[in-house]
PDB file of C-alpha atoms in Angstrom:
ATOM      1  CA  MET A   1     -15.969  30.412 -71.864  1.00 58.00           C
ATOM      2  CA  ASP A   2     -15.087  30.346 -75.595  1.00 71.00           C
ATOM      3  CA  ASN A   3     -12.105  28.206 -76.431  1.00 84.00           C
ATOM      4  CA  PRO A   4     -10.750  27.953 -72.818  1.00 93.00           C
ATOM      5  CA  LYS A   5      -7.055  27.371 -72.324  1.00 97.00           C
ATOM      6  CA  ASN A   6      -6.942  24.625 -69.761  1.00 98.00           C
ATOM      7  CA  HIS A   7      -4.176  24.930 -67.168  1.00 98.00           C
ATOM      8  CA  LEU A   8      -2.666  22.263 -64.876  1.00 98.00           C
ATOM      9  CA  SER A   9      -0.961  23.857 -61.863  1.00 98.00           C
ATOM     10  CA  LEU A  10       1.970  21.861 -60.298  1.00 97.00           C
ATOM     11  CA  CYS A  11       3.504  22.873 -56.950  1.00 93.00           C
ATOM     12  CA  THR A  12       0.814  25.536 -56.750  1.00 95.00           C
ATOM     13  CA  GLY A  13       1.908  27.339 -53.596  1.00 91.00           C
ATOM     14  CA  TYR A  14      -0.368  30.381 -53.060  1.00 90.00           C
ATOM     15  CA  GLY A  15      -1.063  30.522 -56.815  1.00 93.00           C
ATOM     16  CA  GLY A  16       1.378  33.144 -57.893  1.00 92.00           C
ATOM     17  CA  LEU A  17       2.009  31.550 -61.294  1.00 95.00           C
ATOM     18  CA  ASP A  18      -1.771  30.883 -61.733  1.00 95.00           C
ATOM     19  CA  LEU A  19      -2.681  34.492 -61.011  1.00 93.00           C
ATOM     20  CA  GLY A  20       0.079  35.836 -63.236  1.00 94.00           C
ATOM     21  CA  LEU A  21      -0.899  33.612 -66.186  1.00 97.00           C
ATOM     22  CA  ARG A  22      -4.587  34.424 -65.837  1.00 95.00           C
ATOM     23  CA  ARG A  23      -3.736  38.133 -66.360  1.00 93.00           C
ATOM     24  CA  VAL A  24      -1.972  37.635 -69.713  1.00 96.00           C
ATOM     25  CA  ILE A  25      -3.644  34.637 -71.321  1.00 97.00           C
ATOM     26  CA  SER A  26      -7.195  35.010 -72.602  1.00 96.00           C
ATOM     27  CA  ASN A  27      -9.802  32.463 -71.547  1.00 96.00           C
ATOM     28  CA  PHE A  28      -7.456  30.946 -69.030  1.00 97.00           C
ATOM     29  CA  ARG A  29      -8.903  28.329 -66.663  1.00 97.00           C
ATOM     30  CA  THR A  30      -7.149  26.130 -64.147  1.00 98.00           C
ATOM     31  CA  VAL A  31      -8.561  22.510 -64.175  1.00 98.00           C
ATOM     32  CA  CYS A  32      -6.433  20.982 -61.441  1.00 98.00           C
ATOM     33  CA  TYR A  33      -3.958  21.927 -58.671  1.00 98.00           C
ATOM     34  CA  VAL A  34      -1.102  19.763 -57.258  1.00 97.00           C
ATOM     35  CA  GLU A  35       0.231  20.873 -53.863  1.00 95.00           C
ATOM     36  CA  ILE A  36       1.558  18.794 -50.956  1.00 90.00           C
ATOM     37  CA  GLU A  37       1.662  21.124 -47.924  1.00 90.00           C
ATOM     38  CA  ALA A  38      -1.482  21.146 -45.742  1.00 91.00           C
ATOM     39  CA  PHE A  39      -1.389  24.772 -44.858  1.00 89.00           C
ATOM     40  CA  VAL A  40      -0.886  25.823 -48.439  1.00 90.00           C
ATOM     41  CA  ILE A  41      -3.697  23.599 -49.569  1.00 93.00           C
ATOM     42  CA  ALA A  42      -5.935  25.352 -47.053  1.00 91.00           C
ATOM     43  CA  ASN A  43      -4.892  28.696 -48.606  1.00 90.00           C
ATOM     44  CA  VAL A  44      -5.761  27.455 -52.050  1.00 93.00           C
ATOM     45  CA  VAL A  45      -9.172  26.268 -50.871  1.00 94.00           C
ATOM     46  CA  ALA A  46      -9.777  29.643 -49.232  1.00 90.00           C
ATOM     47  CA  LYS A  47      -8.814  31.523 -52.344  1.00 92.00           C
ATOM     48  CA  ILE A  48     -11.063  29.342 -54.560  1.00 94.00           C
ATOM     49  CA  GLU A  49     -13.896  30.164 -52.177  1.00 93.00           C
ATOM     50  CA  GLU A  50     -13.086  33.893 -52.367  1.00 90.00           C
ATOM     51  CA  GLY A  51     -12.979  33.782 -56.211  1.00 91.00           C
ATOM     52  CA  TRP A  52      -9.261  34.459 -56.604  1.00 90.00           C
ATOM     53  CA  LEU A  53      -8.484  31.058 -58.029  1.00 94.00           C
ATOM     54  CA  ASP A  54     -10.550  28.719 -60.360  1.00 96.00           C
ATOM     55  CA  PRO A  55     -12.588  25.943 -58.710  1.00 97.00           C
ATOM     56  CA  ALA A  56     -10.680  22.699 -59.380  1.00 98.00           C
ATOM     57  CA  PRO A  57      -9.612  19.516 -57.634  1.00 97.00           C
ATOM     58  CA  ILE A  58      -6.467  19.551 -55.606  1.00 98.00           C
ATOM     59  CA  TYR A  59      -4.093  16.559 -55.696  1.00 97.00           C
ATOM     60  CA  THR A  60      -1.364  16.242 -53.019  1.00 96.00           C
ATOM     61  CA  ASP A  61       1.524  14.235 -54.500  1.00 93.00           C
ATOM     62  CA  LEU A  62       3.195  15.176 -57.815  1.00 93.00           C
ATOM     63  CA  LYS A  63       5.148  11.964 -57.821  1.00 93.00           C
ATOM     64  CA  THR A  64       1.997   9.856 -58.107  1.00 95.00           C
ATOM     65  CA  PHE A  65      -0.236  12.355 -59.951  1.00 97.00           C
ATOM     66  CA  PRO A  66      -2.168  10.634 -62.789  1.00 97.00           C
ATOM     67  CA  PHE A  67      -1.015  12.780 -65.623  1.00 98.00           C
ATOM     68  CA  SER A  68      -2.276  10.289 -68.215  1.00 97.00           C
ATOM     69  CA  ARG A  69      -5.901  10.946 -67.073  1.00 97.00           C
ATOM     70  CA  PHE A  70      -5.466  14.506 -68.358  1.00 97.00           C
ATOM     71  CA  ARG A  71      -3.907  13.552 -71.633  1.00 97.00           C
ATOM     72  CA  GLY A  72      -5.036  15.818 -74.453  1.00 96.00           C
ATOM     73  CA  LEU A  73      -7.037  17.998 -72.043  1.00 97.00           C
ATOM     74  CA  VAL A  74      -4.305  20.415 -70.863  1.00 98.00           C
ATOM     75  CA  ASP A  75      -3.038  23.445 -72.940  1.00 98.00           C
ATOM     76  CA  ILE A  76      -0.762  24.975 -70.295  1.00 98.00           C
ATOM     77  CA  LEU A  77       1.332  23.258 -67.672  1.00 98.00           C
ATOM     78  CA  SER A  78       3.041  25.407 -64.939  1.00 98.00           C
ATOM     79  CA  GLY A  79       4.952  24.806 -61.798  1.00 95.00           C
ATOM     80  CA  GLY A  80       7.284  26.363 -59.364  1.00 87.00           C
ATOM     81  CA  PHE A  81       9.043  23.049 -58.637  1.00 77.00           C
ATOM     82  CA  PRO A  82      10.851  22.848 -55.312  1.00 62.00           C
ATOM     83  CA  CYS A  83      13.788  25.215 -54.970  1.00 49.00           C
ATOM     84  CA  GLN A  84      15.373  23.728 -51.955  1.00 55.00           C
ATOM     85  CA  PRO A  85      17.745  21.389 -53.894  1.00 54.00           C
ATOM     86  CA  PHE A  86      19.257  24.444 -55.577  1.00 52.00           C
ATOM     87  CA  SER A  87      18.692  27.260 -53.049  1.00 51.00           C
ATOM     88  CA  GLN A  88      21.599  29.007 -51.310  1.00 50.00           C
ATOM     89  CA  ALA A  89      19.563  28.617 -48.078  1.00 49.00           C
ATOM     90  CA  GLY A  90      19.344  24.820 -48.420  1.00 48.00           C
ATOM     91  CA  ALA A  91      21.731  21.888 -48.254  1.00 48.00           C
ATOM     92  CA  LYS A  92      22.392  22.281 -52.072  1.00 51.00           C
ATOM     93  CA  LYS A  93      22.117  18.589 -52.775  1.00 51.00           C
ATOM     94  CA  GLY A  94      20.914  19.411 -56.246  1.00 49.00           C
ATOM     95  CA  VAL A  95      19.591  16.529 -58.205  1.00 52.00           C
ATOM     96  CA  GLU A  96      20.430  14.121 -55.403  1.00 57.00           C
ATOM     97  CA  ASP A  97      17.807  15.843 -53.206  1.00 57.00           C
ATOM     98  CA  PRO A  98      14.591  13.792 -52.942  1.00 55.00           C
ATOM     99  CA  ARG A  99      12.687  17.060 -53.450  1.00 56.00           C
ATOM    100  CA  HIS A 100      14.083  17.360 -57.027  1.00 70.00           C
ATOM    101  CA  LEU A 101      10.918  16.814 -59.019  1.00 84.00           C
ATOM    102  CA  TRP A 102      11.978  17.593 -62.576  1.00 88.00           C
ATOM    103  CA  PRO A 103      12.178  13.957 -63.684  1.00 89.00           C
ATOM    104  CA  TYR A 104       8.551  13.489 -62.608  1.00 93.00           C
ATOM    105  CA  ILE A 105       7.494  16.671 -64.386  1.00 94.00           C
ATOM    106  CA  GLU A 106       9.259  15.631 -67.624  1.00 94.00           C
ATOM    107  CA  GLN A 107       7.483  12.358 -67.602  1.00 96.00           C
ATOM    108  CA  GLY A 108       4.260  14.163 -66.890  1.00 97.00           C
ATOM    109  CA  ILE A 109       4.665  16.327 -69.869  1.00 97.00           C
ATOM    110  CA  ARG A 110       5.024  13.198 -72.037  1.00 97.00           C
ATOM    111  CA  ASP A 111       2.046  11.539 -70.336  1.00 98.00           C
ATOM    112  CA  LEU A 112      -0.067  14.707 -70.953  1.00 98.00           C
ATOM    113  CA  GLY A 113       0.660  14.464 -74.663  1.00 98.00           C
ATOM    114  CA  ARG A 114       3.026  17.445 -74.662  1.00 98.00           C
ATOM    115  CA  PRO A 115       0.791  20.436 -73.868  1.00 98.00           C
ATOM    116  CA  ALA A 116       1.132  23.478 -76.133  1.00 98.00           C
ATOM    117  CA  CYS A 117       2.768  25.560 -73.401  1.00 98.00           C
ATOM    118  CA  VAL A 118       4.841  24.865 -70.322  1.00 98.00           C
ATOM    119  CA  PHE A 119       5.963  27.523 -67.827  1.00 98.00           C
ATOM    120  CA  PHE A 120       8.235  26.841 -64.868  1.00 97.00           C
ATOM    121  CA  GLU A 121       9.946  28.939 -62.078  1.00 95.00           C
ATOM    122  CA  ASN A 122      12.877  28.216 -59.769  1.00 90.00           C
ATOM    123  CA  VAL A 123      15.772  30.030 -58.010  1.00 89.00           C
ATOM    124  CA  GLU A 124      18.994  31.152 -59.598  1.00 89.00           C
ATOM    125  CA  GLY A 125      20.719  28.115 -58.163  1.00 86.00           C
ATOM    126  CA  ILE A 126      19.541  25.982 -61.113  1.00 87.00           C
ATOM    127  CA  ILE A 127      22.087  27.958 -63.118  1.00 90.00           C
ATOM    128  CA  SER A 128      25.069  26.982 -61.019  1.00 85.00           C
ATOM    129  CA  THR A 129      23.963  23.476 -59.975  1.00 83.00           C
ATOM    130  CA  LYS A 130      25.190  20.764 -62.326  1.00 81.00           C
ATOM    131  CA  ILE A 131      23.808  17.597 -63.870  1.00 81.00           C
ATOM    132  CA  GLY A 132      27.015  16.150 -65.373  1.00 79.00           C
ATOM    133  CA  GLU A 133      28.629  18.825 -67.471  1.00 86.00           C
ATOM    134  CA  GLN A 134      25.421  20.870 -67.764  1.00 86.00           C
ATOM    135  CA  SER A 135      23.578  23.189 -65.418  1.00 90.00           C
ATOM    136  CA  VAL A 136      20.139  22.152 -64.260  1.00 88.00           C
ATOM    137  CA  LEU A 137      18.757  25.032 -66.292  1.00 93.00           C
ATOM    138  CA  GLN A 138      20.571  23.823 -69.480  1.00 93.00           C
ATOM    139  CA  HIS A 139      19.404  20.273 -68.721  1.00 91.00           C
ATOM    140  CA  VAL A 140      15.710  21.342 -68.438  1.00 93.00           C
ATOM    141  CA  LEU A 141      15.858  23.476 -71.546  1.00 96.00           C
ATOM    142  CA  GLY A 142      17.552  20.569 -73.512  1.00 95.00           C
ATOM    143  CA  ARG A 143      14.951  18.028 -72.369  1.00 94.00           C
ATOM    144  CA  LEU A 144      12.152  20.354 -73.510  1.00 97.00           C
ATOM    145  CA  GLU A 145      13.779  20.877 -76.852  1.00 97.00           C
ATOM    146  CA  ASN A 146      14.149  17.069 -77.191  1.00 97.00           C
ATOM    147  CA  MET A 147      10.351  16.831 -76.673  1.00 97.00           C
ATOM    148  CA  GLY A 148       9.752  19.272 -79.471  1.00 97.00           C
ATOM    149  CA  TYR A 149       9.452  22.525 -77.629  1.00 98.00           C
ATOM    150  CA  ARG A 150      11.021  25.853 -78.458  1.00 97.00           C
ATOM    151  CA  ALA A 151      12.369  26.804 -75.062  1.00 98.00           C
ATOM    152  CA  THR A 152      14.013  29.798 -73.444  1.00 98.00           C
ATOM    153  CA  ALA A 153      14.588  31.222 -69.903  1.00 97.00           C
ATOM    154  CA  GLY A 154      15.220  34.523 -68.196  1.00 96.00           C
ATOM    155  CA  ILE A 155      15.795  36.007 -64.757  1.00 95.00           C
ATOM    156  CA  PHE A 156      13.057  38.316 -63.457  1.00 94.00           C
ATOM    157  CA  SER A 157      12.659  40.012 -60.101  1.00 91.00           C
ATOM    158  CA  ALA A 158       9.788  41.376 -57.979  1.00 85.00           C
ATOM    159  CA  SER A 159      11.499  44.733 -57.656  1.00 81.00           C
ATOM    160  CA  GLU A 160      11.444  45.419 -61.342  1.00 84.00           C
ATOM    161  CA  ILE A 161       7.571  45.339 -61.321  1.00 82.00           C
ATOM    162  CA  GLY A 162       7.350  47.554 -58.331  1.00 75.00           C
ATOM    163  CA  ALA A 163       7.486  45.318 -55.251  1.00 74.00           C
ATOM    164  CA  SER A 164       9.527  46.526 -52.286  1.00 71.00           C
ATOM    165  CA  HIS A 165      11.793  43.377 -52.359  1.00 75.00           C
ATOM    166  CA  GLN A 166      14.029  41.775 -54.986  1.00 82.00           C
ATOM    167  CA  ARG A 167      13.088  38.073 -55.139  1.00 85.00           C
ATOM    168  CA  LYS A 168      14.980  37.137 -58.306  1.00 90.00           C
ATOM    169  CA  ARG A 169      13.681  33.995 -59.975  1.00 92.00           C
ATOM    170  CA  VAL A 170      14.514  32.016 -63.147  1.00 95.00           C
ATOM    171  CA  PHE A 171      11.459  31.422 -65.400  1.00 97.00           C
ATOM    172  CA  ILE A 172      11.390  28.875 -68.195  1.00 97.00           C
ATOM    173  CA  LEU A 173       8.950  28.870 -71.097  1.00 98.00           C
ATOM    174  CA  GLY A 174       8.514  26.132 -73.696  1.00 98.00           C
ATOM    175  CA  ILE A 175       5.950  26.245 -76.496  1.00 98.00           C
ATOM    176  CA  ASN A 176       5.176  23.859 -79.326  1.00 96.00           C
ATOM    177  CA  ASP A 177       1.874  25.236 -80.573  1.00 95.00           C
ATOM    178  CA  THR A 178       0.696  28.867 -80.439  1.00 95.00           C
ATOM    179  CA  SER A 179      -2.656  28.366 -82.262  1.00 92.00           C
ATOM    180  CA  GLY A 180      -5.616  29.591 -80.351  1.00 93.00           C
ATOM    181  CA  PHE A 181      -3.568  31.581 -77.835  1.00 96.00           C
ATOM    182  CA  ARG A 182      -4.409  35.185 -77.316  1.00 96.00           C
ATOM    183  CA  ILE A 183      -1.837  36.975 -75.165  1.00 96.00           C
ATOM    184  CA  LYS A 184      -2.795  40.196 -73.475  1.00 93.00           C
ATOM    185  CA  ASP A 185      -0.441  43.131 -73.004  1.00 89.00           C
ATOM    186  CA  PHE A 186       1.351  43.052 -69.632  1.00 85.00           C
ATOM    187  CA  GLU A 187      -0.060  45.802 -67.436  1.00 81.00           C
ATOM    188  CA  CYS A 188       1.571  46.002 -63.952  1.00 79.00           C
ATOM    189  CA  SER A 189      -1.059  45.932 -61.282  1.00 71.00           C
ATOM    190  CA  ILE A 190       1.116  46.467 -58.260  1.00 65.00           C
ATOM    191  CA  GLY A 191       3.695  49.014 -57.401  1.00 57.00           C
ATOM    192  CA  HIS A 192       5.568  50.143 -54.348  1.00 56.00           C
ATOM    193  CA  PRO A 193       3.689  53.355 -53.739  1.00 55.00           C
ATOM    194  CA  ALA A 194       5.777  56.468 -54.287  1.00 56.00           C
ATOM    195  CA  LYS A 195       5.891  58.517 -51.103  1.00 56.00           C
ATOM    196  CA  ARG A 196       5.767  62.234 -50.873  1.00 56.00           C
ATOM    197  CA  GLY A 197       8.554  63.738 -52.936  1.00 59.00           C
ATOM    198  CA  GLU A 198       9.573  60.402 -54.560  1.00 59.00           C
ATOM    199  CA  TYR A 199       9.817  59.839 -58.236  1.00 60.00           C
ATOM    200  CA  GLN A 200       6.710  58.246 -59.831  1.00 56.00           C
ATOM    201  CA  ARG A 201       7.998  55.160 -61.599  1.00 57.00           C
ATOM    202  CA  TRP A 202       6.760  53.848 -64.956  1.00 53.00           C
ATOM    203  CA  TYR A 203       5.054  50.787 -63.448  1.00 51.00           C
ATOM    204  CA  GLU A 204       2.893  52.705 -61.023  1.00 53.00           C
ATOM    205  CA  PRO A 205      -0.636  53.742 -61.743  1.00 53.00           C
ATOM    206  CA  PRO A 206      -1.194  57.481 -61.332  1.00 55.00           C
ATOM    207  CA  ARG A 207      -1.472  58.167 -57.568  1.00 49.00           C
ATOM    208  CA  THR A 208      -2.511  61.004 -55.256  1.00 47.00           C
ATOM    209  CA  ILE A 209      -1.171  61.395 -51.803  1.00 41.00           C
ATOM    210  CA  LYS A 210      -3.901  60.605 -49.233  1.00 41.00           C
ATOM    211  CA  SER A 211      -2.189  61.583 -46.026  1.00 37.00           C
ATOM    212  CA  GLU A 212      -0.084  64.562 -45.288  1.00 35.00           C
ATOM    213  CA  VAL A 213       1.270  62.774 -42.286  1.00 36.00           C
ATOM    214  CA  GLY A 214       1.893  59.276 -43.472  1.00 37.00           C
ATOM    215  CA  GLY A 215       2.653  60.150 -47.050  1.00 36.00           C
ATOM    216  CA  THR A 216       0.887  56.974 -48.240  1.00 37.00           C
ATOM    217  CA  SER A 217      -1.250  56.493 -51.275  1.00 35.00           C
ATOM    218  CA  HIS A 218      -3.825  54.031 -52.616  1.00 38.00           C
ATOM    219  CA  GLY A 219      -3.119  52.265 -55.873  1.00 38.00           C
ATOM    220  CA  ASP A 220      -5.268  50.348 -58.347  1.00 38.00           C
ATOM    221  CA  PRO A 221      -8.120  48.719 -56.418  1.00 35.00           C
ATOM    222  CA  ASP A 222      -7.753  45.622 -58.558  1.00 38.00           C
ATOM    223  CA  ARG A 223      -4.130  45.016 -57.648  1.00 40.00           C
ATOM    224  CA  MET A 224      -3.018  41.764 -56.042  1.00 42.00           C
ATOM    225  CA  ASP A 225      -0.750  42.384 -53.188  1.00 47.00           C
ATOM    226  CA  ILE A 226       1.018  39.326 -51.714  1.00 49.00           C
ATOM    227  CA  SER A 227      -0.373  40.214 -48.261  1.00 48.00           C
ATOM    228  CA  GLU A 228      -3.892  39.552 -49.619  1.00 51.00           C
ATOM    229  CA  LEU A 229      -2.838  35.916 -50.160  1.00 51.00           C
ATOM    230  CA  TYR A 230      -2.672  35.127 -46.437  1.00 48.00           C
ATOM    231  CA  VAL A 231      -4.939  32.734 -44.693  1.00 50.00           C
ATOM    232  CA  SER A 232      -5.944  33.837 -41.277  1.00 50.00           C
ATOM    233  CA  CYS A 233      -4.093  31.446 -38.990  1.00 54.00           C
ATOM    234  CA  SER A 234      -2.156  31.394 -35.767  1.00 56.00           C
ATOM    235  CA  SER A 235       0.763  29.746 -37.495  1.00 65.00           C
ATOM    236  CA  ARG A 236       2.969  32.656 -38.572  1.00 72.00           C
ATOM    237  CA  PRO A 237       5.844  30.304 -39.598  1.00 80.00           C
ATOM    238  CA  ASP A 238       3.590  28.585 -42.050  1.00 78.00           C
ATOM    239  CA  GLU A 239       2.535  31.885 -43.591  1.00 78.00           C
ATOM    240  CA  ILE A 240       6.180  33.008 -43.893  1.00 76.00           C
ATOM    241  CA  ARG A 241       7.248  29.731 -45.439  1.00 75.00           C
ATOM    242  CA  MET A 242       4.400  29.885 -47.952  1.00 79.00           C
ATOM    243  CA  LEU A 243       5.065  33.540 -48.931  1.00 76.00           C
ATOM    244  CA  GLY A 244       8.843  32.909 -49.075  1.00 72.00           C
ATOM    245  CA  ASN A 245       8.440  30.182 -51.602  1.00 75.00           C
ATOM    246  CA  GLY A 246       5.918  32.044 -53.650  1.00 82.00           C
ATOM    247  CA  VAL A 247       6.024  34.032 -56.900  1.00 88.00           C
ATOM    248  CA  VAL A 248       4.717  37.667 -57.184  1.00 88.00           C
ATOM    249  CA  PRO A 249       1.959  37.318 -59.783  1.00 91.00           C
ATOM    250  CA  ASP A 250       3.053  40.394 -61.810  1.00 91.00           C
ATOM    251  CA  THR A 251       6.584  38.941 -62.055  1.00 93.00           C
ATOM    252  CA  ALA A 252       5.115  35.829 -63.600  1.00 95.00           C
ATOM    253  CA  SER A 253       2.975  37.889 -65.981  1.00 95.00           C
ATOM    254  CA  ARG A 254       5.981  39.912 -67.140  1.00 94.00           C
ATOM    255  CA  ALA A 255       8.240  36.950 -67.447  1.00 96.00           C
ATOM    256  CA  PHE A 256       5.676  34.929 -69.472  1.00 97.00           C
ATOM    257  CA  THR A 257       4.874  37.806 -71.877  1.00 96.00           C
ATOM    258  CA  GLU A 258       8.609  38.664 -72.507  1.00 95.00           C
ATOM    259  CA  LEU A 259       9.601  35.073 -73.055  1.00 97.00           C
ATOM    260  CA  TRP A 260       6.608  34.431 -75.214  1.00 97.00           C
ATOM    261  CA  GLU A 261       7.502  37.393 -77.445  1.00 96.00           C
ATOM    262  CA  GLU A 262      11.078  36.165 -77.647  1.00 96.00           C
ATOM    263  CA  LEU A 263      10.057  32.701 -78.850  1.00 97.00           C
ATOM    264  CA  VAL A 264       7.296  33.695 -81.270  1.00 94.00           C
ATOM    265  CA  ASN A 265       9.250  36.556 -82.839  1.00 89.00           C
ATOM    266  CA  THR A 266      12.560  34.618 -83.505  1.00 79.00           C
TER     267      THR A 266
END
């Protein structure tokens, strides 16, 4: 691979950020994953074996991860750091929650030697949860700027790229060096298939109705549907938990490309 862009994946989950970034960054390669949940790790291993994700070692604890060993070797750092401290469904302990990992990530960025690009995801609760007088989002953006990044954020949803559910998320992008990056145009690869008589939306590939009875259709054969990210397992609660915490890859692709354009063109 010519001039690979090495990626370190934190709080990997089922790899939604990884898959989304791979679609829009040329020569993208993940060199390490960090994920703590055993069921999710099993899913990552399965997807590596199936060719969905890049072969790379998996570490289990972000708090003790040896960032300094990767110093100067990582171009892109990403992570969907735990949302439970800020989620409406959780106890909303905010930065007092032991699952609040931003301080470890911030130190990791420094130990890595400030990668050219950092990309994070979390729930909308980071806008309302406070650290002192600032929201968590403002705090994160400010800390990135203090490290020399140009940083911005935006809210993006799964529904706007064609998924059948909303799943709004806050995405944060920081860049300090754009040299060597080639960004591909965002092309949506999923879409909630238009049924018979429904309007064909802009994000949907051309479709033909396959069944007069069911009114269903087949889309792009290369699309990545969340359902394809399951691991066959008798533990349905683990599957639901993994999927509920995850990011739709196309949402990550769109968020990255739009935030990238905002930063490089202003």
